[in-house]
mmCIF file of C-alpha atoms in Angstrom:
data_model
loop_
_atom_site.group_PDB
_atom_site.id
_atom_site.type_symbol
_atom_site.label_atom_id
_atom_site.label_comp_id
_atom_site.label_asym_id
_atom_site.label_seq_id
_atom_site.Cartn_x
_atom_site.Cartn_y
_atom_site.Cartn_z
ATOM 1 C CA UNK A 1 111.169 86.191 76.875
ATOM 2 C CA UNK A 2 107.980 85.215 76.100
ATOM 3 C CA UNK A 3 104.840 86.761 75.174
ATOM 4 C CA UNK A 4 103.633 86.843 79.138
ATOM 5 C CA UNK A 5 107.088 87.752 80.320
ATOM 6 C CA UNK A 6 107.884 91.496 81.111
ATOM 7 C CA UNK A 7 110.749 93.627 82.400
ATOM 8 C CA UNK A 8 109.622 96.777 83.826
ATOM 9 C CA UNK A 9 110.088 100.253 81.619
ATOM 10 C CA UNK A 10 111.420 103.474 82.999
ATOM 11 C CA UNK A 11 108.374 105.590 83.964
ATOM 12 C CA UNK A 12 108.382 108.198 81.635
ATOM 13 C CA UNK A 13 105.754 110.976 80.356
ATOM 14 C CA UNK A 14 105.773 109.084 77.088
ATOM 15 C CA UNK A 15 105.481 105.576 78.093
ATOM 16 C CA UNK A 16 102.568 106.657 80.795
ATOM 17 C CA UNK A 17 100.669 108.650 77.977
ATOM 18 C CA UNK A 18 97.871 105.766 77.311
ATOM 19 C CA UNK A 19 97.507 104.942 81.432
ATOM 20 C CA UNK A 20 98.274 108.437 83.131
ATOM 21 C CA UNK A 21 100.618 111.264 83.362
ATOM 22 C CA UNK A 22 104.220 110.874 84.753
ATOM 23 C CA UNK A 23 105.209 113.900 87.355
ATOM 24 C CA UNK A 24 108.912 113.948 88.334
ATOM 25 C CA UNK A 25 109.342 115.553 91.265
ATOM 26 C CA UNK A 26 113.140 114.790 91.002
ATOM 27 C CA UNK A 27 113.739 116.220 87.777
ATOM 28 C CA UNK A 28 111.417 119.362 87.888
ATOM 29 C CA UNK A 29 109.897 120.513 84.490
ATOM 30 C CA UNK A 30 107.150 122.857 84.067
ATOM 31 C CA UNK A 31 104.586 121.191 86.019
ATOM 32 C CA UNK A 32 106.711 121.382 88.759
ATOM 33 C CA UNK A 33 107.513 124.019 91.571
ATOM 34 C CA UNK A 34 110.765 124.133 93.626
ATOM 35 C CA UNK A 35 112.136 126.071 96.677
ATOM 36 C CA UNK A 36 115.233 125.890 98.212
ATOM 37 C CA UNK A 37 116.276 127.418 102.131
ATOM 38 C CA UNK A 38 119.101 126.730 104.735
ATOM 39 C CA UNK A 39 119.895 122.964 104.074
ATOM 40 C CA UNK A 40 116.842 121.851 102.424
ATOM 41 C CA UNK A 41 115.176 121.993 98.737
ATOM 42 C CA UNK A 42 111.659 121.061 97.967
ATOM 43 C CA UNK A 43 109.621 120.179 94.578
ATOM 44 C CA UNK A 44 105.509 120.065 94.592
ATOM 45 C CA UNK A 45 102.997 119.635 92.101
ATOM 46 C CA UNK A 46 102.117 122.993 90.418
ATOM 47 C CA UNK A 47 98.335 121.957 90.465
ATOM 48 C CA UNK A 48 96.574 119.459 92.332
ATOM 49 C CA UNK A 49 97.615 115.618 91.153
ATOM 50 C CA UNK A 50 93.711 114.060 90.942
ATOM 51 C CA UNK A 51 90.920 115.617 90.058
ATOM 52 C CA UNK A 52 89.006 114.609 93.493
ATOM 53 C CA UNK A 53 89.535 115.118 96.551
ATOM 54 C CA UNK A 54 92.241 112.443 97.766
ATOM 55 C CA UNK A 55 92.617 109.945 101.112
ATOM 56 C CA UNK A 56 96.498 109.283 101.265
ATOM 57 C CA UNK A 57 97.623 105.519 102.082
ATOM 58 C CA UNK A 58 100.621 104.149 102.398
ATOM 59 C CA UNK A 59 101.384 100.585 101.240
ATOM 60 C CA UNK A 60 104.145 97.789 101.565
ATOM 61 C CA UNK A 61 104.838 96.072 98.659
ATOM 62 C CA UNK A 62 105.594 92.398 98.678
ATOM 63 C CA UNK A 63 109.037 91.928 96.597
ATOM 64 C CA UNK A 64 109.852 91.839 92.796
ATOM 65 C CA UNK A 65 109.737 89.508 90.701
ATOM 66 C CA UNK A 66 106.408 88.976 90.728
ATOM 67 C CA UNK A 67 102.893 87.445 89.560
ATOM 68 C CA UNK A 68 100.335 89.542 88.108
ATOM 69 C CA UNK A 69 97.522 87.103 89.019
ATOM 70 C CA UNK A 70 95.450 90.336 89.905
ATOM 71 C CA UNK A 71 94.566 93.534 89.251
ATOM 72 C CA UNK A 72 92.018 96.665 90.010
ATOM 73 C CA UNK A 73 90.736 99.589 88.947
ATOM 74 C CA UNK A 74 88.633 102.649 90.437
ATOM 75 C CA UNK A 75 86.375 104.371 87.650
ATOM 76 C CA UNK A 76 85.213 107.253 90.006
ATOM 77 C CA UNK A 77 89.299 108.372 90.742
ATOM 78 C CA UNK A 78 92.144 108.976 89.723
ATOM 79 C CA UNK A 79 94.892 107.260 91.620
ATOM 80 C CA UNK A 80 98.352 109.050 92.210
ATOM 81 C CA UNK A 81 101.527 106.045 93.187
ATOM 82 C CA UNK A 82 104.830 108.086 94.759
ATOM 83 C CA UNK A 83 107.933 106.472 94.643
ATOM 84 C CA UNK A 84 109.669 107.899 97.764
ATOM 85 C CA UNK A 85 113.139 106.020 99.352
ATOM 86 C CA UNK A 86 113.120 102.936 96.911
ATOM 87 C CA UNK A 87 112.425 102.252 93.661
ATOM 88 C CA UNK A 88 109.280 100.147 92.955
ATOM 89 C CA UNK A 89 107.547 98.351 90.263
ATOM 90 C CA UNK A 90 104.024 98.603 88.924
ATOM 91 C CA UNK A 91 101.771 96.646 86.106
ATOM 92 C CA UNK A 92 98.947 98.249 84.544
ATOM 93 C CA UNK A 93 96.984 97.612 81.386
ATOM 94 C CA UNK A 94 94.810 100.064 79.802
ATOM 95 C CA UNK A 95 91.516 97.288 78.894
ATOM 96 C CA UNK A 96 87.989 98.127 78.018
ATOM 97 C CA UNK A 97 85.533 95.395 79.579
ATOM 98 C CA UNK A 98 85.241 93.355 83.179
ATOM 99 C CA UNK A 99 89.047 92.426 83.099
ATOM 100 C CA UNK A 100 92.403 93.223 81.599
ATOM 101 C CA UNK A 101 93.925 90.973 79.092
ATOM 102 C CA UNK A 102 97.485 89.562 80.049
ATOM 103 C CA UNK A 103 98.997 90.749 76.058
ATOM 104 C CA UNK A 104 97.585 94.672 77.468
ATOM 105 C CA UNK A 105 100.261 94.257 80.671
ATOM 106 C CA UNK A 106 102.855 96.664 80.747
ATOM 107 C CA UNK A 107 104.906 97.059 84.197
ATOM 108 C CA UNK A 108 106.959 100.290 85.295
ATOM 109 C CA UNK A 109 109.735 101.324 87.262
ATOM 110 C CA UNK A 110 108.957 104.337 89.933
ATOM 111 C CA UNK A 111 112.222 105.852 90.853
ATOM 112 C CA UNK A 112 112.541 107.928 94.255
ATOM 113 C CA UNK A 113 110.863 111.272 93.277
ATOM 114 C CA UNK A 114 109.064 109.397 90.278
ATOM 115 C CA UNK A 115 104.769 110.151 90.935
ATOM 116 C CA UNK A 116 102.481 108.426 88.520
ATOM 117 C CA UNK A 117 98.866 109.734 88.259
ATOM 118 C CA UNK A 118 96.923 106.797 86.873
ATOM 119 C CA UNK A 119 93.850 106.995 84.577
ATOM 120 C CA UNK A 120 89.912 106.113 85.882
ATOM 121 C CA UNK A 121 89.459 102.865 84.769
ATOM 122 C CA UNK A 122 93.186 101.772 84.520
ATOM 123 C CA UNK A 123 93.741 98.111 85.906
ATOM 124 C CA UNK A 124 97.006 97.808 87.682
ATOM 125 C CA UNK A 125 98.682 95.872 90.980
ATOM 126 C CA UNK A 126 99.954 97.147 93.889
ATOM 127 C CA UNK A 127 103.264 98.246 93.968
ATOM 128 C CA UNK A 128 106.390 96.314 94.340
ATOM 129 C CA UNK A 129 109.373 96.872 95.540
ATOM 130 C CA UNK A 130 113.075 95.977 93.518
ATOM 131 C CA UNK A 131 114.044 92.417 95.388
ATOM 132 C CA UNK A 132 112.863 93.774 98.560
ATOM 133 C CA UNK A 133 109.406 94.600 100.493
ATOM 134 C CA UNK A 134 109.136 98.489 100.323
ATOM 135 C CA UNK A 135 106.651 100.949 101.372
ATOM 136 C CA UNK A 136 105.342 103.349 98.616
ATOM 137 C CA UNK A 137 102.525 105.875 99.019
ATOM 138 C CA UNK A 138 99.247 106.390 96.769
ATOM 139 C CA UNK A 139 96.964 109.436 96.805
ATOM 140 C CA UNK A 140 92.890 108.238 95.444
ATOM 141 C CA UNK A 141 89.417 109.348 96.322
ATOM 142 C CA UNK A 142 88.858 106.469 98.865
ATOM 143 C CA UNK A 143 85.048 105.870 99.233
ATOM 144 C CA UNK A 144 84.455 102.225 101.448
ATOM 145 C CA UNK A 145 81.106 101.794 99.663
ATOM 146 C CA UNK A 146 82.580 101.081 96.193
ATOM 147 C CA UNK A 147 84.371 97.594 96.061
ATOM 148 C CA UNK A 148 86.779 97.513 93.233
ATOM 149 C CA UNK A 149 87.357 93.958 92.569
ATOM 150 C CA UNK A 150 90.763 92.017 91.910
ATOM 151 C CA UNK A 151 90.607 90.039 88.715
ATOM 152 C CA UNK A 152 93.176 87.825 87.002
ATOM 153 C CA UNK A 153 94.225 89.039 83.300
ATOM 154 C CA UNK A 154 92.560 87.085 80.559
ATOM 155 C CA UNK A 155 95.078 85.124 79.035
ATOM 156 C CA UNK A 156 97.292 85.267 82.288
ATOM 157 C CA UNK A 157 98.683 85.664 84.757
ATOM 158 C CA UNK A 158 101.911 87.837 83.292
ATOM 159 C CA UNK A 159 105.242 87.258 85.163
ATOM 160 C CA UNK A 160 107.199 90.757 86.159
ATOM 161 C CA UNK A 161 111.046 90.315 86.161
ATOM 162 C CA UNK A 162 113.165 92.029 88.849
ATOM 163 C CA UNK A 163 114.625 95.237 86.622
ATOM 164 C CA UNK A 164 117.941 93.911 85.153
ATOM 165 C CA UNK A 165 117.185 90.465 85.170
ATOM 166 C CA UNK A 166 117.609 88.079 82.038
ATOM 167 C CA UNK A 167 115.121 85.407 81.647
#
């Protein structure tokens, strides 16, 4: 594999720490609420997810593997990616300055129930789904007056293996 070659990483608390905060839904924890009735269970957030008020949007991701050849990033939110039916993939970088740099690329893998809360100022792609087109859901203070621009990684672009693959 070389240096701008990446498998995706389970999305954990401790892999997320330098882009966001991990909130598994599926797994519970302390952060997490759950509630169970006739034929049904449900987990929520114990607090709100972003610290703005949110617009909720609902993407289809084009397939994995994939070409990070952009990438965005909203410094006045917080943006919130929920894995829901499918698993998905996601590349961020965590770079100071007017674009990420292609070594900074690291890419994720949301499983159902997985919900990432990304940084402000935290370049990263859309989602993408595992060898398939699949919907996902985000959660972001959605303002149509800001235009946060798509920008190629310096030193890219980074290619994103399908999870499992070998190069």
């Amino acid at each position: 594999m070389n240096a701008y070659t990446l498998s995706p990483a389970p999305a954990t608390a401790e892999a997320l720490q330098p882009f966001g905060r991990h909130l598994g839904l599926r797994s519970g924890g302390s952060a997490v609420v759950s509630t169970e009735g006739d034929g049904w269970s449900d987990r929520r957030s114990l607090n709100a997810i972003i610290d703005t008020p949110g617009s909720l949007g609902h993407t289809i991701g084009a397939a994995t593997p994939f070409r990070v050849s952009g990438m965005e990033r909203h410094p006045h939110t917080e943006e919130a990616l929920f894995c829901a039916g499918e698993p998905v993939v996601v590349a961020v970088a965590d770079t100071a300055g007017d674009r990420p740099a292609a070594a900074d690329v690291r890419a994720f893998l949301l499983e159902p129930g997985d919900v990432i809360v990304l940084n402000r100022g935290v370049w990263h792609t859309a989602c993408y789904g595992v060898g398939t087109p699949t919907p996902y859901y985000w959660l972001a203070t959605a303002d149509d007056s800001i235009v946060d621009e798509w920008v190629e990684p310096h030193g890219g672009p980074v290619h994103v293996e399908t999870p499992g693959a070998r190069s």
